[in-house]
Amino acid sequence: MRRIELVEVGPRDGLQNESLIVSTADKVALVGRALAAGVRRIEVASFVNPRRVPQMADAETVIAALPDRDDAIYVGLVLNVRGAKRALLTKVDELGAVCVASDSFAMRNQGQTSAESVQSARDIIALAKAAGRSAQVTIGAAFGCPFEGFVSPDHVVAMAVELAKSGPREIALADTIGVAVPAEVTALVTRVRAAVPDMPIRCHFHDTRNTGLANVWAAVEAGATTIDASLGGLGGCPFAPGAAGNVSTEDVQYLLERSGIATGVDLDMLIDANRWFTTVMGKPLPSMVARAGAFPSANQSEQ
Ligand code: ZN
């Protein structure tokens, strides 16, 4: 049976764009819920300027409170070397570096050009490896930029080739603002895989234009090994106007498992976690599967 790894990004991408500042205890509980459901790689925080992203100001405290698990990988997202140094003082297992495919968005997101963001990501990967930690890298705005629109796939492929030289465990393609359609996902994943054949590809989709799940499927069919998703479908980027939530973990789990692809994640536990998380956030969350429920079981008699 084919297997796809789900990375839970709810504690970071899911919360960073919310006006509600979720408590440290609830963030730790969210990670615990993901672990209990079977998720084994979780983006737990980002190490960014707390004045720019106050939702992530407690990164160190959250990570210190996480259970020590040999079977789970906690990922800390970092945008620059300063963030990487902060992350390496914690017990995160893996650093997630971010570079951006367009200059305008790279400047807004992390004060760098696209080329500088690639160099910075390479520095971060080197730092993580020197410290004995795992490292991966995400190419943001890989399918379109909120300020420039079109992003050249040639440029994204060239970035992947450059990043691969630093030996990250994987390269991710992120549709930060949710503009991609499946044909583009198929084409870009295929091209990047051909350019860096030994590199596992992760994909990160926002469901801004209702193409999120279709893009997940296209990525899986094109050979991506890992998909980012957030519990309930929360998410967004504070520096990308109009960006909506990530594809939801529940919906991606349902799509894949019902298609015969194992995720190792339990849907009922995710739906339970969604109910709890709804009370934390004080509003309904975008996930449709959590609202509708799992596939009906045979013993549910009609009332
Ligand atoms: Zn995102």
Tab-separated table of C-alpha atoms and ligand atoms in Angstrom:
chain	number	residue	atom	x	y	z
A	1	MET	CA	0.000	0.000	0.000
A	2	ARG	CA	1.329	3.403	-0.904
A	3	ARG	CA	1.978	5.707	2.000
A	4	ILE	CA	1.944	9.506	2.209
A	5	GLU	CA	3.285	11.338	5.227
A	6	LEU	CA	1.158	14.141	6.647
A	7	VAL	CA	2.915	17.024	8.394
A	8	GLU	CA	0.642	18.839	10.838
A	9	VAL	CA	1.302	22.569	10.452
A	10	GLY	CA	-1.619	23.765	12.579
A	11	PRO	CA	0.414	24.930	15.582
A	12	ARG	CA	2.451	27.246	13.300
A	13	ASP	CA	0.826	28.059	9.954
A	14	GLY	CA	-2.629	27.420	11.391
A	15	LEU	CA	-2.281	29.957	14.174
A	16	GLN	CA	0.082	32.636	12.904
A	17	ASN	CA	-2.602	34.553	11.026
A	18	GLU	CA	-5.339	34.331	13.669
A	19	SER	CA	-6.256	37.424	15.671
A	20	LEU	CA	-6.767	35.217	18.727
A	21	ILE	CA	-3.491	34.520	20.513
A	22	VAL	CA	-3.811	30.866	21.480
A	23	SER	CA	-2.361	30.023	24.893
A	24	THR	CA	0.847	28.050	25.228
A	25	ALA	CA	-1.082	25.281	26.981
A	26	ASP	CA	-3.550	24.992	24.107
A	27	LYS	CA	-0.724	24.897	21.547
A	28	VAL	CA	0.905	22.074	23.493
A	29	ALA	CA	-2.471	20.320	23.667
A	30	LEU	CA	-2.869	20.739	19.899
A	31	VAL	CA	0.475	19.009	19.325
A	32	GLY	CA	-0.607	16.281	21.744
A	33	ARG	CA	-3.852	15.754	19.821
A	34	ALA	CA	-1.942	15.446	16.537
A	35	LEU	CA	0.446	12.911	18.100
A	36	ALA	CA	-2.460	10.937	19.532
A	37	ALA	CA	-4.078	10.796	16.072
A	38	GLY	CA	-0.884	9.310	14.658
A	39	VAL	CA	0.843	12.333	13.100
A	40	ARG	CA	4.604	11.914	13.457
A	41	ARG	CA	5.944	15.193	12.045
A	42	ILE	CA	4.572	18.453	13.403
A	43	GLU	CA	5.525	22.056	12.695
A	44	VAL	CA	5.343	23.271	16.265
A	45	ALA	CA	6.437	26.919	16.069
A	46	SER	CA	8.335	29.496	14.079
A	47	PHE	CA	11.297	31.491	15.284
A	48	VAL	CA	10.426	34.891	13.910
A	49	ASN	CA	10.372	38.409	15.285
A	50	PRO	CA	7.625	38.431	17.974
A	51	ARG	CA	6.823	42.047	17.106
A	52	ARG	CA	5.962	40.970	13.549
A	53	VAL	CA	4.252	37.679	14.438
A	54	PRO	CA	3.046	37.930	18.057
A	55	GLN	CA	1.192	34.600	17.742
A	56	MET	CA	4.579	32.815	17.745
A	57	ALA	CA	6.183	34.770	20.615
A	58	ASP	CA	6.069	31.721	22.920
A	59	ALA	CA	7.959	29.384	20.544
A	60	GLU	CA	10.594	28.397	23.119
A	61	THR	CA	8.027	27.854	25.886
A	62	VAL	CA	5.818	25.697	23.661
A	63	ILE	CA	8.722	23.497	22.625
A	64	ALA	CA	10.030	23.121	26.173
A	65	ALA	CA	6.606	21.823	27.203
A	66	LEU	CA	6.303	19.205	24.438
A	67	PRO	CA	6.595	15.534	25.367
A	68	ASP	CA	9.951	13.914	24.572
A	69	ARG	CA	9.155	11.443	21.831
A	70	ASP	CA	11.669	9.364	19.915
A	71	ASP	CA	9.003	8.540	17.342
A	72	ALA	CA	8.009	12.115	16.501
A	73	ILE	CA	9.735	14.959	14.709
A	74	TYR	CA	9.132	18.493	15.930
A	75	VAL	CA	9.850	21.095	13.278
A	76	GLY	CA	10.735	24.715	13.976
A	77	LEU	CA	10.293	27.111	11.064
A	78	VAL	CA	13.035	29.676	10.582
A	79	LEU	CA	13.400	32.525	8.092
A	80	ASN	CA	16.984	33.545	8.789
A	81	VAL	CA	20.180	32.570	10.585
A	82	ARG	CA	19.158	34.445	13.712
A	83	GLY	CA	15.984	32.357	13.904
A	84	ALA	CA	17.992	29.193	13.278
A	85	LYS	CA	20.276	29.974	16.197
A	86	ARG	CA	17.257	30.485	18.452
A	87	ALA	CA	15.742	27.205	17.249
A	88	LEU	CA	18.951	25.278	17.872
A	89	LEU	CA	18.843	26.297	21.538
A	90	THR	CA	15.586	24.342	21.838
A	91	LYS	CA	14.964	20.608	21.445
A	92	VAL	CA	13.357	20.838	17.982
A	93	ASP	CA	14.381	17.876	15.865
A	94	GLU	CA	14.252	19.622	12.534
A	95	LEU	CA	14.672	23.120	11.144
A	96	GLY	CA	12.384	24.171	8.335
A	97	ALA	CA	13.992	26.897	6.260
A	98	VAL	CA	11.922	29.078	3.959
A	99	CYS	CA	12.934	30.800	0.763
A	100	VAL	CA	10.622	32.618	-1.593
A	101	ALA	CA	10.294	32.417	-5.375
A	102	SER	CA	9.542	36.104	-5.990
A	103	ASP	CA	11.529	39.151	-4.908
A	104	SER	CA	8.510	41.206	-3.787
A	105	PHE	CA	7.139	38.535	-1.504
A	106	ALA	CA	10.605	37.598	-0.225
A	107	MET	CA	11.081	41.242	0.808
A	108	ARG	CA	7.721	41.391	2.639
A	109	ASN	CA	8.081	37.973	4.245
A	110	GLN	CA	11.712	38.075	5.307
A	111	GLY	CA	13.410	41.241	4.062
A	112	GLN	CA	15.476	39.478	1.396
A	113	THR	CA	15.504	39.048	-2.363
A	114	SER	CA	14.623	35.614	-3.712
A	115	ALA	CA	18.317	34.852	-4.306
A	116	GLU	CA	19.264	36.036	-0.808
A	117	SER	CA	16.524	33.835	0.651
A	118	VAL	CA	18.023	30.800	-1.102
A	119	GLN	CA	21.472	31.591	0.294
A	120	SER	CA	19.981	32.139	3.737
A	121	ALA	CA	18.146	28.785	3.539
A	122	ARG	CA	21.421	27.093	2.571
A	123	ASP	CA	23.114	28.689	5.592
A	124	ILE	CA	20.279	27.492	7.834
A	125	ILE	CA	20.524	23.933	6.486
A	126	ALA	CA	24.282	23.962	7.103
A	127	LEU	CA	23.818	25.232	10.667
A	128	ALA	CA	21.196	22.586	11.435
A	129	LYS	CA	23.316	19.777	10.039
A	130	ALA	CA	26.390	20.973	11.930
A	131	ALA	CA	24.285	20.835	15.099
A	132	GLY	CA	23.198	17.280	14.324
A	133	ARG	CA	19.609	18.233	13.499
A	134	SER	CA	17.516	17.475	10.471
A	135	ALA	CA	16.790	20.249	7.974
A	136	GLN	CA	14.357	20.787	5.141
A	137	VAL	CA	13.418	23.757	3.025
A	138	THR	CA	10.227	25.201	1.593
A	139	ILE	CA	10.028	27.302	-1.567
A	140	GLY	CA	7.248	29.792	-0.819
A	141	ALA	CA	5.050	31.424	-3.468
A	142	ALA	CA	6.156	28.640	-5.831
A	143	PHE	CA	2.924	28.856	-7.830
A	144	GLY	CA	2.282	32.591	-7.747
A	145	CYS	CA	3.093	35.776	-5.849
A	146	PRO	CA	0.594	38.123	-4.198
A	147	PHE	CA	2.488	41.145	-5.548
A	148	GLU	CA	3.979	39.966	-8.864
A	149	GLY	CA	1.482	37.341	-9.957
A	150	PHE	CA	3.251	34.935	-12.311
A	151	VAL	CA	6.220	33.022	-10.928
A	152	SER	CA	8.405	31.292	-13.485
A	153	PRO	CA	8.565	27.505	-13.004
A	154	ASP	CA	12.090	27.718	-14.465
A	155	HIS	CA	13.069	29.908	-11.509
A	156	VAL	CA	11.524	27.492	-8.992
A	157	VAL	CA	13.346	24.545	-10.571
A	158	ALA	CA	16.635	26.494	-10.476
A	159	MET	CA	16.041	27.277	-6.800
A	160	ALA	CA	15.445	23.580	-6.055
A	161	VAL	CA	18.692	22.634	-7.803
A	162	GLU	CA	20.612	25.228	-5.786
A	163	LEU	CA	18.976	24.214	-2.483
A	164	ALA	CA	19.614	20.516	-3.100
A	165	LYS	CA	23.366	21.216	-3.000
A	166	SER	CA	23.047	21.805	0.752
A	167	GLY	CA	21.532	18.358	1.323
A	168	PRO	CA	18.177	19.066	2.979
A	169	ARG	CA	16.081	15.980	3.759
A	170	GLU	CA	13.399	17.265	1.388
A	171	ILE	CA	12.317	20.258	-0.648
A	172	ALA	CA	8.781	21.585	-0.394
A	173	LEU	CA	6.770	23.533	-2.938
A	174	ALA	CA	4.355	25.907	-1.236
A	175	ASP	CA	1.327	27.593	-2.745
A	176	THR	CA	1.437	30.280	-0.086
A	177	ILE	CA	-1.541	32.247	-1.405
A	178	GLY	CA	-3.616	29.401	-2.816
A	179	VAL	CA	-3.586	30.196	-6.533
A	180	ALA	CA	-2.367	26.894	-7.996
A	181	VAL	CA	-4.483	24.516	-10.051
A	182	PRO	CA	-3.785	20.784	-10.440
A	183	ALA	CA	-2.253	21.030	-13.931
A	184	GLU	CA	0.376	23.435	-12.584
A	185	VAL	CA	1.031	21.202	-9.578
A	186	THR	CA	1.505	18.163	-11.803
A	187	ALA	CA	3.866	20.103	-14.047
A	188	LEU	CA	5.973	21.691	-11.303
A	189	VAL	CA	6.287	18.598	-9.098
A	190	THR	CA	7.259	16.572	-12.165
A	191	ARG	CA	9.868	19.127	-13.250
A	192	VAL	CA	11.388	19.488	-9.781
A	193	ARG	CA	11.545	15.712	-9.347
A	194	ALA	CA	13.341	15.424	-12.667
A	195	ALA	CA	15.803	18.188	-11.697
A	196	VAL	CA	16.599	16.746	-8.234
A	197	PRO	CA	15.747	13.054	-8.662
A	198	ASP	CA	16.822	11.811	-5.248
A	199	MET	CA	15.127	14.575	-3.296
A	200	PRO	CA	11.794	13.815	-1.590
A	201	ILE	CA	9.160	16.445	-2.436
A	202	ARG	CA	6.708	17.842	0.101
A	203	CYS	CA	3.785	20.043	-0.946
A	204	HIS	CA	2.022	22.797	0.990
A	205	PHE	CA	-1.325	24.100	-0.214
A	206	HIS	CA	-3.669	26.823	0.909
A	207	ASP	CA	-7.298	26.429	-0.035
A	208	THR	CA	-7.918	30.033	-0.985
A	209	ARG	CA	-9.704	29.269	-4.264
A	210	ASN	CA	-11.183	25.842	-3.529
A	211	THR	CA	-8.417	24.027	-5.417
A	212	GLY	CA	-6.517	22.866	-2.332
A	213	LEU	CA	-7.568	19.211	-2.206
A	214	ALA	CA	-7.394	18.835	-5.975
A	215	ASN	CA	-3.837	20.150	-5.760
A	216	VAL	CA	-3.018	17.630	-3.018
A	217	TRP	CA	-4.200	14.838	-5.286
A	218	ALA	CA	-2.221	16.152	-8.232
A	219	ALA	CA	0.906	16.365	-6.049
A	220	VAL	CA	0.452	12.797	-4.788
A	221	GLU	CA	-0.078	11.500	-8.320
A	222	ALA	CA	3.035	13.355	-9.479
A	223	GLY	CA	5.145	11.685	-6.799
A	224	ALA	CA	5.206	14.008	-3.794
A	225	THR	CA	5.937	11.989	-0.649
A	226	THR	CA	4.662	14.350	2.024
A	227	ILE	CA	1.750	16.764	2.357
A	228	ASP	CA	1.396	19.636	4.829
A	229	ALA	CA	-2.033	20.098	6.389
A	230	SER	CA	-3.519	21.899	9.360
A	231	LEU	CA	-6.162	20.662	11.767
A	232	GLY	CA	-9.492	22.240	10.893
A	233	GLY	CA	-8.001	24.013	7.878
A	234	LEU	CA	-6.876	27.100	9.743
A	235	GLY	CA	-3.969	29.049	8.381
A	236	GLY	CA	-2.637	31.915	6.385
A	237	CYS	CA	0.331	34.161	6.022
A	238	PRO	CA	0.375	37.571	7.688
A	239	PHE	CA	2.475	38.947	4.816
A	240	ALA	CA	0.379	37.555	1.952
A	241	PRO	CA	-2.841	39.529	1.494
A	242	GLY	CA	-5.914	37.340	0.993
A	243	ALA	CA	-4.265	34.027	1.839
A	244	ALA	CA	-6.765	31.563	3.325
A	245	GLY	CA	-6.299	28.431	5.398
A	246	ASN	CA	-4.178	25.375	4.731
A	247	VAL	CA	-5.804	22.257	3.400
A	248	SER	CA	-7.276	20.591	6.467
A	249	THR	CA	-5.692	17.499	7.958
A	250	GLU	CA	-9.079	15.801	8.284
A	251	ASP	CA	-9.988	16.386	4.637
A	252	VAL	CA	-6.585	15.291	3.323
A	253	GLN	CA	-6.662	12.160	5.510
A	254	TYR	CA	-10.136	11.295	4.160
A	255	LEU	CA	-9.120	11.908	0.550
A	256	LEU	CA	-6.003	9.763	0.772
A	257	GLU	CA	-7.171	6.894	2.959
A	258	ARG	CA	-10.394	6.420	0.986
A	259	SER	CA	-8.238	6.332	-2.136
A	260	GLY	CA	-6.174	3.472	-0.725
A	261	ILE	CA	-3.190	5.558	0.392
A	262	ALA	CA	-2.065	5.075	3.993
A	263	THR	CA	-1.362	8.102	6.183
A	264	GLY	CA	-0.970	6.455	9.591
A	265	VAL	CA	-3.395	9.025	10.959
A	266	ASP	CA	-6.771	8.214	12.542
A	267	LEU	CA	-9.716	10.189	11.197
A	268	ASP	CA	-11.972	9.821	14.250
A	269	MET	CA	-9.210	11.197	16.458
A	270	LEU	CA	-8.779	14.133	14.084
A	271	ILE	CA	-12.506	14.847	14.165
A	272	ASP	CA	-12.420	14.729	17.979
A	273	ALA	CA	-9.453	17.078	17.923
A	274	ASN	CA	-11.339	19.383	15.562
A	275	ARG	CA	-14.273	19.588	18.026
A	276	TRP	CA	-11.907	20.514	20.839
A	277	PHE	CA	-10.013	22.998	18.672
A	278	THR	CA	-13.281	24.671	17.614
A	279	THR	CA	-13.928	25.500	21.257
A	280	VAL	CA	-10.388	26.873	21.617
A	281	MET	CA	-10.764	29.120	18.574
A	282	GLY	CA	-14.378	29.998	19.379
A	283	LYS	CA	-15.542	29.583	15.805
A	284	PRO	CA	-16.270	26.879	13.243
A	285	LEU	CA	-13.193	25.732	11.326
A	286	PRO	CA	-13.122	25.311	7.541
A	287	SER	CA	-12.687	21.503	7.423
A	288	MET	CA	-15.641	19.901	5.641
A	289	VAL	CA	-14.986	16.307	6.674
A	290	ALA	CA	-15.076	17.227	10.373
A	291	ARG	CA	-18.488	18.816	9.816
A	292	ALA	CA	-19.924	15.994	7.702
A	293	GLY	CA	-18.291	13.104	9.576
A	294	ALA	CA	-16.372	10.063	8.388
A	295	PHE	CA	-17.687	7.545	5.845
A	296	PRO	CA	-20.859	6.016	7.312
A	297	SER	CA	-20.280	2.693	9.032
A	298	ALA	CA	-22.529	-0.284	8.235
A	299	ASN	CA	-23.935	-0.593	11.740
A	300	GLN	CA	-25.424	2.902	11.768
A	301	SER	CA	-29.118	2.043	11.395
A	302	GLU	CA	-31.466	4.672	10.029
A	303	GLN	CA	-33.448	6.405	12.682
B	1	ZN	ZN	1.364	28.211	4.495
